[in-house]
XYZ file of C-alpha atoms in Angstrom:
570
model
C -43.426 -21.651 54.616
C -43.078 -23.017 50.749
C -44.530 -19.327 50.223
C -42.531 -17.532 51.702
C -39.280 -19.269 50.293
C -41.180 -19.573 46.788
C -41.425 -15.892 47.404
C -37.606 -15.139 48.635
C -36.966 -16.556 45.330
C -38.861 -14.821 43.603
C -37.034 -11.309 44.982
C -34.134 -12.616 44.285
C -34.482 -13.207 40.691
C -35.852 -9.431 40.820
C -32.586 -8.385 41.863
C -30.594 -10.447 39.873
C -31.825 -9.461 36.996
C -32.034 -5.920 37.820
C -28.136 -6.233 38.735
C -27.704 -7.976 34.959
C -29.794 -4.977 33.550
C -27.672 -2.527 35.032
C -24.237 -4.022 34.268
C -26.019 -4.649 30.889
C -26.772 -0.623 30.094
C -23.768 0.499 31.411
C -21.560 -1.871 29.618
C -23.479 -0.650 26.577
C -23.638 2.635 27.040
C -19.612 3.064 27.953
C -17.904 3.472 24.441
C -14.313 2.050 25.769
C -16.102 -0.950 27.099
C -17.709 -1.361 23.829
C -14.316 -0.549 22.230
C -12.897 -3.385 24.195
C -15.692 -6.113 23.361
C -15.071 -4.971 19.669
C -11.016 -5.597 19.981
C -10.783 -8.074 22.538
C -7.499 -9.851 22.033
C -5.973 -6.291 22.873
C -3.745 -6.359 25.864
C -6.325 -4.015 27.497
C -9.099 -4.900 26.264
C -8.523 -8.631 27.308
C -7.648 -7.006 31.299
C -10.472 -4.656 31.303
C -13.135 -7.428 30.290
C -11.532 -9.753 32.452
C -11.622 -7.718 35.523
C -15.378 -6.565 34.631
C -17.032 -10.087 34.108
C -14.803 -11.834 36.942
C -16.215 -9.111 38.995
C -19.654 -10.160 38.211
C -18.580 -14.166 38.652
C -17.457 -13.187 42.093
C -20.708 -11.224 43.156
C -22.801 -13.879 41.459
C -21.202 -16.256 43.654
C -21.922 -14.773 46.769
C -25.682 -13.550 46.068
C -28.471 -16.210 45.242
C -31.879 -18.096 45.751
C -31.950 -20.945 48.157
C -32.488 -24.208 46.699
C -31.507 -27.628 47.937
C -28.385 -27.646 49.188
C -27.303 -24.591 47.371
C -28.046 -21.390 46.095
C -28.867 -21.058 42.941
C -26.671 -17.863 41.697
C -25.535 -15.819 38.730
C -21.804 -17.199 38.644
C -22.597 -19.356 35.603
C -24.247 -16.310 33.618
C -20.784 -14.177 33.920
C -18.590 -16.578 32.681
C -20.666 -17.287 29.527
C -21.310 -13.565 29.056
C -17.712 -12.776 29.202
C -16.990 -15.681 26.415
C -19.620 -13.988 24.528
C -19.251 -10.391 24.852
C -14.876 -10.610 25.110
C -14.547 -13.748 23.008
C -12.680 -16.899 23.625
C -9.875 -15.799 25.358
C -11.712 -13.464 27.723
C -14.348 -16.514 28.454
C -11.688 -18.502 29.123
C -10.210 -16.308 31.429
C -12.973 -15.369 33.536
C -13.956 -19.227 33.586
C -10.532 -19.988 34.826
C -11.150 -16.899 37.662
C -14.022 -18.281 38.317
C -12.911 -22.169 38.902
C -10.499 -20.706 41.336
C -12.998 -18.844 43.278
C -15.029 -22.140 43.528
C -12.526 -24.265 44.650
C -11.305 -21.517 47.595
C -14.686 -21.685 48.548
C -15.133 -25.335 48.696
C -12.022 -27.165 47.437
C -13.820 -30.787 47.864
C -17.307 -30.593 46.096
C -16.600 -28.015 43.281
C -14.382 -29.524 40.783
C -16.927 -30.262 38.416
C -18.140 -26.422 38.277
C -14.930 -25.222 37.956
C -14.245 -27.330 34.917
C -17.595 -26.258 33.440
C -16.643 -23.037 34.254
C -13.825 -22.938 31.772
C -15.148 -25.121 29.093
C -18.393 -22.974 29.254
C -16.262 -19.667 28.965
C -14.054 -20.933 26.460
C -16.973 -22.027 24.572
C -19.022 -19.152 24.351
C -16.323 -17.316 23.296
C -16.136 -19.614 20.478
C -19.118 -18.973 19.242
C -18.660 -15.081 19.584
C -15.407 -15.275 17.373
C -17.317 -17.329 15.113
C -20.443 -15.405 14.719
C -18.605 -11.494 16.003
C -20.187 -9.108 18.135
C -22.750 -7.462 15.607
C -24.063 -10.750 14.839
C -24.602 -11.639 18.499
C -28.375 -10.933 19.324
C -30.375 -12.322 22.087
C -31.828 -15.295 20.328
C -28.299 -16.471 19.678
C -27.465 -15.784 23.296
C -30.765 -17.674 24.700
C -29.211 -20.653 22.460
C -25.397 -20.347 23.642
C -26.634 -20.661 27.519
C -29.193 -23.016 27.096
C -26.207 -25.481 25.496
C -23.560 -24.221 27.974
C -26.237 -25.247 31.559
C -27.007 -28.737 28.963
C -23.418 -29.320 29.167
C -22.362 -28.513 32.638
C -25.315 -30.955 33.745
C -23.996 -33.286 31.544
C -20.649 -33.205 33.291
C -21.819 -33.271 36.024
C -23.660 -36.192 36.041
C -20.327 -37.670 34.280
C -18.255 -36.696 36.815
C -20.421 -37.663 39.986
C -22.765 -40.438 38.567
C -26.049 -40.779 39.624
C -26.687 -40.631 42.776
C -30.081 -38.839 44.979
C -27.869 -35.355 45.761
C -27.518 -35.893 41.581
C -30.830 -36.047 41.122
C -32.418 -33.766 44.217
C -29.729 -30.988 42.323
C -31.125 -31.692 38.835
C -34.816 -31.241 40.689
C -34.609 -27.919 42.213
C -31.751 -26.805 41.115
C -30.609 -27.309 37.161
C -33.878 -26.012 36.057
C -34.316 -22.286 38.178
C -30.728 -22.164 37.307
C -31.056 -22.738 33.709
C -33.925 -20.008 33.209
C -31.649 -17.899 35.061
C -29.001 -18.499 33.358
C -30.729 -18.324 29.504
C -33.001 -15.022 30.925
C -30.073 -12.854 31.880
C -28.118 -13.599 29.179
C -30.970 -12.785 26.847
C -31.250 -9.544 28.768
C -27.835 -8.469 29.089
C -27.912 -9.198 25.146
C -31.238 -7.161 24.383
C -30.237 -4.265 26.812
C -26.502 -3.759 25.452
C -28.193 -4.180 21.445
C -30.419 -1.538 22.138
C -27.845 0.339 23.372
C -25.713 0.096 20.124
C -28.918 0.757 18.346
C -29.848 4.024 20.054
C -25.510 5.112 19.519
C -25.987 4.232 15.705
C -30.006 6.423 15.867
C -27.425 9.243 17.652
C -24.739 8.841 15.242
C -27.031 9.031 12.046
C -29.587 11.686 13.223
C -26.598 13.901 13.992
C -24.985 13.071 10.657
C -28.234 13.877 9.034
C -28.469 17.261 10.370
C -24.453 18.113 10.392
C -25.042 17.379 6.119
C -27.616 18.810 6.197
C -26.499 22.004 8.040
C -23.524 22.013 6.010
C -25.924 22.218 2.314
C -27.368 25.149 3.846
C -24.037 27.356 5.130
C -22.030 26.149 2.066
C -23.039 29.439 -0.496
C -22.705 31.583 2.825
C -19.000 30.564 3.857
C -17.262 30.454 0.390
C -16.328 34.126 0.767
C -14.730 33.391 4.410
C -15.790 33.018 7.924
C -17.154 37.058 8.100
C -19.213 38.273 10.792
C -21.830 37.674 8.105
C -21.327 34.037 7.059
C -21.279 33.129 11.135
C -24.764 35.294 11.800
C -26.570 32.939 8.689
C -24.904 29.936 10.211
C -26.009 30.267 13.861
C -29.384 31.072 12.759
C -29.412 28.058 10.238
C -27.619 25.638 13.192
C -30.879 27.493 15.489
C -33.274 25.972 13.304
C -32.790 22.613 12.617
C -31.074 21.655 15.695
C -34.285 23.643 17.504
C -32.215 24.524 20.338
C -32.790 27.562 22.325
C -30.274 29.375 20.916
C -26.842 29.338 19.362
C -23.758 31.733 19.608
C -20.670 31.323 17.734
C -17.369 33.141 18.990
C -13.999 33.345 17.882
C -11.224 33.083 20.801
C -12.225 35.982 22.710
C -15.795 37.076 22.137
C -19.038 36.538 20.118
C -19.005 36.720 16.715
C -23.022 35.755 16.263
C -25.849 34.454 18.174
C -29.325 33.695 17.268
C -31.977 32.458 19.587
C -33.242 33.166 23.639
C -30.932 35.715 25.389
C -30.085 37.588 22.129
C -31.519 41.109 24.274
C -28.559 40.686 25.594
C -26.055 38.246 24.234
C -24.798 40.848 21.427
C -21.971 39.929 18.552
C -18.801 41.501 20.536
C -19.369 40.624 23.950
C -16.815 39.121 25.499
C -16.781 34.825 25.871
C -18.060 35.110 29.809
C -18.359 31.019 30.279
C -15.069 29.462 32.125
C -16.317 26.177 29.968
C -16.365 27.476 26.484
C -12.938 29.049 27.458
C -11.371 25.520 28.074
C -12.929 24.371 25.305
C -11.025 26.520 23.459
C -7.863 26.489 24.992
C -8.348 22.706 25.387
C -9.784 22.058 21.938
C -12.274 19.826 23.303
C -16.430 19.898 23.421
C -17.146 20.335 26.950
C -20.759 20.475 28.958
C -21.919 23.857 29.654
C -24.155 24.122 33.404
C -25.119 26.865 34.822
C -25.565 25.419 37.800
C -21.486 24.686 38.103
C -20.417 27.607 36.523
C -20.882 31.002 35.102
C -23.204 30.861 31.160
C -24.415 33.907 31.492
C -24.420 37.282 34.439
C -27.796 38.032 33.743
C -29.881 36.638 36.378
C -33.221 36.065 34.408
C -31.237 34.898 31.408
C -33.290 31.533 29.931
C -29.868 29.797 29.279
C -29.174 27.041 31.837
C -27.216 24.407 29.634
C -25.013 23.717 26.816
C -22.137 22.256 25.044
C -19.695 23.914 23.296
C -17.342 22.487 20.309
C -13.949 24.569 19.140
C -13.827 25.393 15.495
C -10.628 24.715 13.395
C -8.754 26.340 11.055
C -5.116 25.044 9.183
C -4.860 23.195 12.389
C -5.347 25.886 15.005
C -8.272 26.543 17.234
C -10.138 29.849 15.703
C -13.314 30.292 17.984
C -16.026 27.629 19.063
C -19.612 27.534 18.725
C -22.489 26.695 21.338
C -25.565 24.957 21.662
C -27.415 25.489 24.572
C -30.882 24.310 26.038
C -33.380 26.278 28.807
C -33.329 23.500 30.550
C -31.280 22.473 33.801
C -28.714 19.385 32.552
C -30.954 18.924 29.810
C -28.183 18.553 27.300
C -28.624 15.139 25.651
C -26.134 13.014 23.736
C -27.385 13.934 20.754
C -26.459 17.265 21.226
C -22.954 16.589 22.408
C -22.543 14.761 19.168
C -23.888 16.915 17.138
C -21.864 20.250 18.165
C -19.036 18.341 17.765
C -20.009 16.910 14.073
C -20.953 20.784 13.360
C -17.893 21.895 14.463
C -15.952 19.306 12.370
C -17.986 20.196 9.420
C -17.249 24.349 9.473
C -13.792 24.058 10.532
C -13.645 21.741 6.803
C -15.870 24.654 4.732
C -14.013 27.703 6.291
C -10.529 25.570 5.922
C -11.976 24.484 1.957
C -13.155 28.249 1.690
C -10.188 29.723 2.784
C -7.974 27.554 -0.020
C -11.025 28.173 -2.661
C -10.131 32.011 -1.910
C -6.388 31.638 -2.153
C -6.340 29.539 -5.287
C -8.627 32.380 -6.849
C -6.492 34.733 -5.738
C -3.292 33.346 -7.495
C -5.149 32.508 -10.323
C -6.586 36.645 -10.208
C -2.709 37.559 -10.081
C -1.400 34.822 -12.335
C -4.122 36.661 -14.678
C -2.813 40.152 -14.118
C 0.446 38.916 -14.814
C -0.195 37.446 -18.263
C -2.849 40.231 -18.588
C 0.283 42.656 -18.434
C 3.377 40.990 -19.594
C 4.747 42.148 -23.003
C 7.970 40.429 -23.294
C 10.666 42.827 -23.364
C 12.801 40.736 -25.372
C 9.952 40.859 -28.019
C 9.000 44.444 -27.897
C 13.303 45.454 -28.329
C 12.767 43.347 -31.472
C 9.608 45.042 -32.550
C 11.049 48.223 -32.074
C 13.788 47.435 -34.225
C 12.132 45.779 -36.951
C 9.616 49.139 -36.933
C 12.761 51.242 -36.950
C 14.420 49.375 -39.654
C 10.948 49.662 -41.938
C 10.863 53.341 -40.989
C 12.946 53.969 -44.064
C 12.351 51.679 -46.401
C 8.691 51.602 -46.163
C 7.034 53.486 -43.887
C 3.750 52.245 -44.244
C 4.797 49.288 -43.280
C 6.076 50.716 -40.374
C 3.375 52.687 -39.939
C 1.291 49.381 -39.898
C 3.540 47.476 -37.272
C 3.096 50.280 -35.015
C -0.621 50.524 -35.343
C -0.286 46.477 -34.135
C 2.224 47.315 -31.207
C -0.402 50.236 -30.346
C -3.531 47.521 -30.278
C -1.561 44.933 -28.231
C -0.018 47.373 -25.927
C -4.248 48.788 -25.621
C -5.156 45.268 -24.574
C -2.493 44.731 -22.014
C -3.180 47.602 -20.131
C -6.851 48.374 -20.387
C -9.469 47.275 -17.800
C -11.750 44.614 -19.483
C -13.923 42.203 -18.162
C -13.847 38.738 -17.167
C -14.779 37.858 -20.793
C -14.771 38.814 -24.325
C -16.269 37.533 -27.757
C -13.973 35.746 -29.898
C -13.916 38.550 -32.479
C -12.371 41.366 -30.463
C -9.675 37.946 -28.812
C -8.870 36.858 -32.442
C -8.249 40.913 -33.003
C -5.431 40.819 -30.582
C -4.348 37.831 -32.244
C -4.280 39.127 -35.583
C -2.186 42.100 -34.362
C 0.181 40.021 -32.528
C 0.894 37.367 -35.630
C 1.574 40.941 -38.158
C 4.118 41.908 -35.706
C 5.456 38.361 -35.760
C 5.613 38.360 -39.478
C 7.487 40.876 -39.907
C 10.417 38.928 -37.728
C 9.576 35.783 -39.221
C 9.490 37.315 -42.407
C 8.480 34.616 -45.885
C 9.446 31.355 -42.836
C 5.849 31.878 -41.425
C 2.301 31.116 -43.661
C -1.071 31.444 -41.354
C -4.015 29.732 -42.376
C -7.471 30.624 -41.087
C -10.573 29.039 -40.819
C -13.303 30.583 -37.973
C -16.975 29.732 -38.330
C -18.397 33.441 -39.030
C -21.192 32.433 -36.374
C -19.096 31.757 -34.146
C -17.541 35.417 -34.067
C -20.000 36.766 -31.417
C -19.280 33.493 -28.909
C -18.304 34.816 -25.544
C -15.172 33.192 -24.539
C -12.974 34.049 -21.403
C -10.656 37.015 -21.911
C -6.587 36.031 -23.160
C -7.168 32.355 -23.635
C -5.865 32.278 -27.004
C -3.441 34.679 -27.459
C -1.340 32.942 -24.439
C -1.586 29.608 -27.019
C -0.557 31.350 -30.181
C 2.588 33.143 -28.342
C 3.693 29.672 -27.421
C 3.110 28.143 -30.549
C 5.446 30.759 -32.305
C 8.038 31.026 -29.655
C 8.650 27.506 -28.731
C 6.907 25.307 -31.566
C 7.605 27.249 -35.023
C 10.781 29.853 -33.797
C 13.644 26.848 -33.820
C 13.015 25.894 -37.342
C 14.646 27.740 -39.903
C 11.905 27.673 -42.927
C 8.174 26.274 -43.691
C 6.454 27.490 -40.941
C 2.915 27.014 -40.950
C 0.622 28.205 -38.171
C -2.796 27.464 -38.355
C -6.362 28.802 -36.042
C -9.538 27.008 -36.505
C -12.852 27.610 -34.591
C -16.412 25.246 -35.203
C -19.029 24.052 -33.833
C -18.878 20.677 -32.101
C -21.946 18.935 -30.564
C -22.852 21.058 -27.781
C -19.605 23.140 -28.054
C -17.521 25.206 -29.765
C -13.867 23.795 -30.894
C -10.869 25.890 -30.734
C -7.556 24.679 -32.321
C -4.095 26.492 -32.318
C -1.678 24.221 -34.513
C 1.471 24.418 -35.687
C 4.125 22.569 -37.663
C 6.619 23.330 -35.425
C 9.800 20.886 -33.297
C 6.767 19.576 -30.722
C 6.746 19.585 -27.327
C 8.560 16.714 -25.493
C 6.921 13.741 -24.103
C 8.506 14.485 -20.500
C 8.080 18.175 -20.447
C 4.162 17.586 -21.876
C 3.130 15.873 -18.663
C 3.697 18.776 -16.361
C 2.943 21.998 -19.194
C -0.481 22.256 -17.843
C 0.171 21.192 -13.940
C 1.123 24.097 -11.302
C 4.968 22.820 -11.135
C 6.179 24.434 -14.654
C 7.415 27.864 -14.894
C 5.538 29.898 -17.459
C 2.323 30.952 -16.496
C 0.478 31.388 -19.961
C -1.016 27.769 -20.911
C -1.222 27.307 -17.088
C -3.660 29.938 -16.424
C -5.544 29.652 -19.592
C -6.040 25.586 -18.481
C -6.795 25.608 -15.157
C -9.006 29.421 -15.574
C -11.079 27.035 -18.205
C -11.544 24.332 -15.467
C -12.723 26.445 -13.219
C -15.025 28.633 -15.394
C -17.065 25.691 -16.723
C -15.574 22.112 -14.725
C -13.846 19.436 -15.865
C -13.695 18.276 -19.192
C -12.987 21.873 -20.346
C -9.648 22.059 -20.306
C -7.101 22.283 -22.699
C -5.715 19.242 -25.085
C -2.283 18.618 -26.244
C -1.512 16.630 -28.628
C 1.882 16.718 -29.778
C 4.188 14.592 -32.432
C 8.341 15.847 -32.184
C 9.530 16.809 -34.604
C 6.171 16.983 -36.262
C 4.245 20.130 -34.603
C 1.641 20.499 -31.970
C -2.201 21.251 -31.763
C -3.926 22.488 -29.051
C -7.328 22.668 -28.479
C -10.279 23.923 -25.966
C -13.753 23.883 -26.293
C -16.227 26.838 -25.495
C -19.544 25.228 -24.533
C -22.984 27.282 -25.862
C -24.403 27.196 -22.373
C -21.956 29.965 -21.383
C -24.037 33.028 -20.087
C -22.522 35.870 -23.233
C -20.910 38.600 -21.921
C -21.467 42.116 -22.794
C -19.159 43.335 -25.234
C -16.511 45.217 -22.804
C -15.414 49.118 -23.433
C -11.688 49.553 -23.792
C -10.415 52.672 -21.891
């Protein structure tokens, strides 16, 4: 007979535990349950926990071993796991559900349990707030319940003195109950760590591969999302996620796919899954099953599962791309994560491509601009001042017009992306005779260029742009001693460039935005940010300016810049 009941026990601690194992992995496993342990004084959070570990009190209550007098049950273990999984409030909470429960069931002998109840909950949640959830480990929970059953004896025994139902209880009862107690709370603990611990192995294998993915599609999306770009990315996604294939589609049909099925999954088929439709019109990543719904129409295709993630672009769905497996529902969580981390990480590079290619694009017609742009204003003048000298000396004239002839050459000729700094100090030169003759004895020019510098490959009109606005805006407004001076040497691993002047200077307040996008002209603009982007930051140009002193500007050249070919003029 003391088998049998020794062994009744012994099945019943089976199933308690497997009960406190399963509540344990789902609790762990649910990410708004683990969302509400992590903010538990949320109004939610606090109901949700509540309701969950009150339901456990209540089923605890009702299932147990026999022993003595009384079963020995799980009731005690939810209260103390709700104080430390939900915190204080929660503990409390469920300890006050549960002293309820007790005294409905038996109003006369359960006083002292209920008031354990409470202080138990209340104090385990204590210790929680104290310590916080990630802190929480099994040891710590072995530790909490082994002081929480001390103290509820030692009520107890307060409360009811000691007496032989006292001490028959404390026989067969405190201890089976206490190693139930401490065992499932170490359990629950262990089970819903390992949980967080496999999500975190999830989250970071998934983050290693979307980063990793992303290094490797990076040089093929900067020119756009093409037909091209997605065929290299599906087959790059293919290979490190080792999935049985991958297809990427826009909103209506395939733009790639590499992998099983590609006989007859072709770029420009039409999207045939109802799933990867409402992904896309949903703009959610959704499970793909072939045995719920329609992946593919061929009958011997290998594709039975997938997920499938929408791709972004400036905030509207463009497409989606798809993962799938051979397998029947053998699309893990790891894959769900990771087509949706993938997906994040395109939509970013085509949205970051797509700006890269529109910022080139005004810079390419902010180029063609300056490129082309002889001020009218100063070509009327020209004309005059040629016209005027066509009398009185027409060599001079003669001269000015060979000067007009080279500038107008440059503006309109097609010329590469660079040019040395002989032919760009050429231009230059023809644009300061011109301006001599208008500025007339006002304007001295002083030279000094390093002679070994002359064949230094430097991007095309990024000095001529800073020697027009040294003479129109710097040296123009004063009325005598102009001096305008254009220095190149070597500097460290560099070559200086200066354009200074002695001119009225350049504002303090009008300085600060000269070189941003937010000022009118387009000439210092260009020539700073095309510097930035030709060799990064630190390249720029540098103002320094004194009113009414002058101005210098300056911009360095540095040697490791690949020389360009000297370009033919047509």
């Amino acid at each position: 007979m003391d088998f049998l009941l020794k062994y009744s026990v012994f099945l019943q601690f089976i199933g308690d535990f497997s009960f406190i194992a399963m509540a344990a992995y789902l609790t762990g496993r649910s990410r708004f349950l683990m969302n509400c342990a992590r903010n538990p004084f949320h109004l939610l959070s606090w109901l949700s926990l509540t309701i969950l570990f009150s339901g456990i009190v209540i089923t605890g209550a009702y299932s147990g071993a026999p022993g003595a007098d009384s079963l020995i049950t799980t009731r005690f273990l939810g209260v103390l796991l709700s104080g430390l999984v939900g915190g204080p409030l929660v503990g409390f909470s469920v300890g006050l559900v549960s002293a309820i429960h007790l005294s409905i069931l038996d109003p006369v002998h359960t006083s002292t349990a209920a008031i354990s109840s409470v202080l138990c909950g209340a104090f385990a949640g204590l210790v929680r707030q104290r310590q916080s959830l990630y802190h929480m480990n099994w040891e710590m929970g072995a530790v909490v319940a082994l002081a929480a059953e001390l103290l509820q004896n030692a009520l107890i025994i307060s409360f009811q003195g000691q007496s032989e139902s006292i001490a028959l209880y404390l026989q067969s009862i405190a201890l089976p109950t206490a190693f139930l107690t401490v065992a499932g709370v170490s359990l629950f603990l262990f089970i819903v760590g390992r949980s967080e611990t496999e999500q975190d192995t999830y989250s970071a294998k998934a983050a290693f591969l979307s980063l990793e993915i992303a290094r490797r599609t990076l040089p093929y999306l900067r020119d756009g999302f093409t037909p091209e770009a997605a065929h290299h990315t599906a087959r790059i996604v293919q290979e490190l996620t080792r999935t049985a294939a991958v297809a990427i589609s826009d909103r209506e049909q395939l733009i790639a796919f590499v992998g099983k099925g590609s006989d007859h999954h072709r770029p420009g088929d039409p999207i045939v899954s109802q799933a990867v439709q409402r992904a896309i019109a949903e703009e959610t990543v959704l499970m793909l099953n072939s045995g719920e719904e329609t992946i593919c129409p061929e009958k011997d295709c290998p594709l039975n599962s997938g997920v499938a993630a929408p791709l972004f672009a400036n905030g509207t769905v463009m497409g989606a791309i798809q993962l799938f497996r051979k397998g029947m529902d053998s699309v893990s969580e790891v894959d769900v994560r990771l087509a949706d981390g993938i997906a994040n990480l395109l939509s970013v590079q085509v949205q970051l491509a797509d700006s890269d290619r529109q910022r080139k694009m005004r810079e390419e017609a902010e180029f063609k601009a300056l490129q082309a742009q002889i001020n009218p204003h100063f070509l009327f003048n020209t004309l005059n001042i040629i016209m005027s000298f066509c009398r009185t000396d027409p060599d001079k004239a003669r001269h000015l017009l060979g000067n007009l002839a080279t500038m107008m050459q440059r503006s309109f000729a097609h010329q590469g992306d660079f040019i040395t700094l002989n032919r760009e100090l050429d231009g230059v030169e023809a644009y300061l005779e011109i301006v001599k003759a208008r500025f007339g004895n006002r304007l001295t020019i002083h030279w000094d260029i390093d002679a070994s510098l002359l064949a230094l490959p430097i991007p095309l009109l990024c000095l001529q742009p800073l020697v027009e606005n040294a003479v129109q805006h710097g040296l123009f407004p004063k009325t005598d001693d102009c001096i305008l001076t254009i220095a190149a040497h070597s500097d460290g691993d560099a070559a200086l460039i200066t354009i200074s002047d002695n001119g009225v200077g350049i504002p303090e307040e009008k300085r600060a935005t000269l070189l941003s996008r937010q000022t009118e002209g387009i000439g210092m603009t260009n020539v700073h940010h095309r510097l930035l982007s030709i060799y990064g930051p630190g390249y720029g140009l540098h103002i320094d300016s004194d009113p009414p002193r002058g101005t210098c500007v300056s911009l360095r050249i540095p040697w490791t810049a690949s020389p360009a070919p000297e370009p033919a003029v047509q």
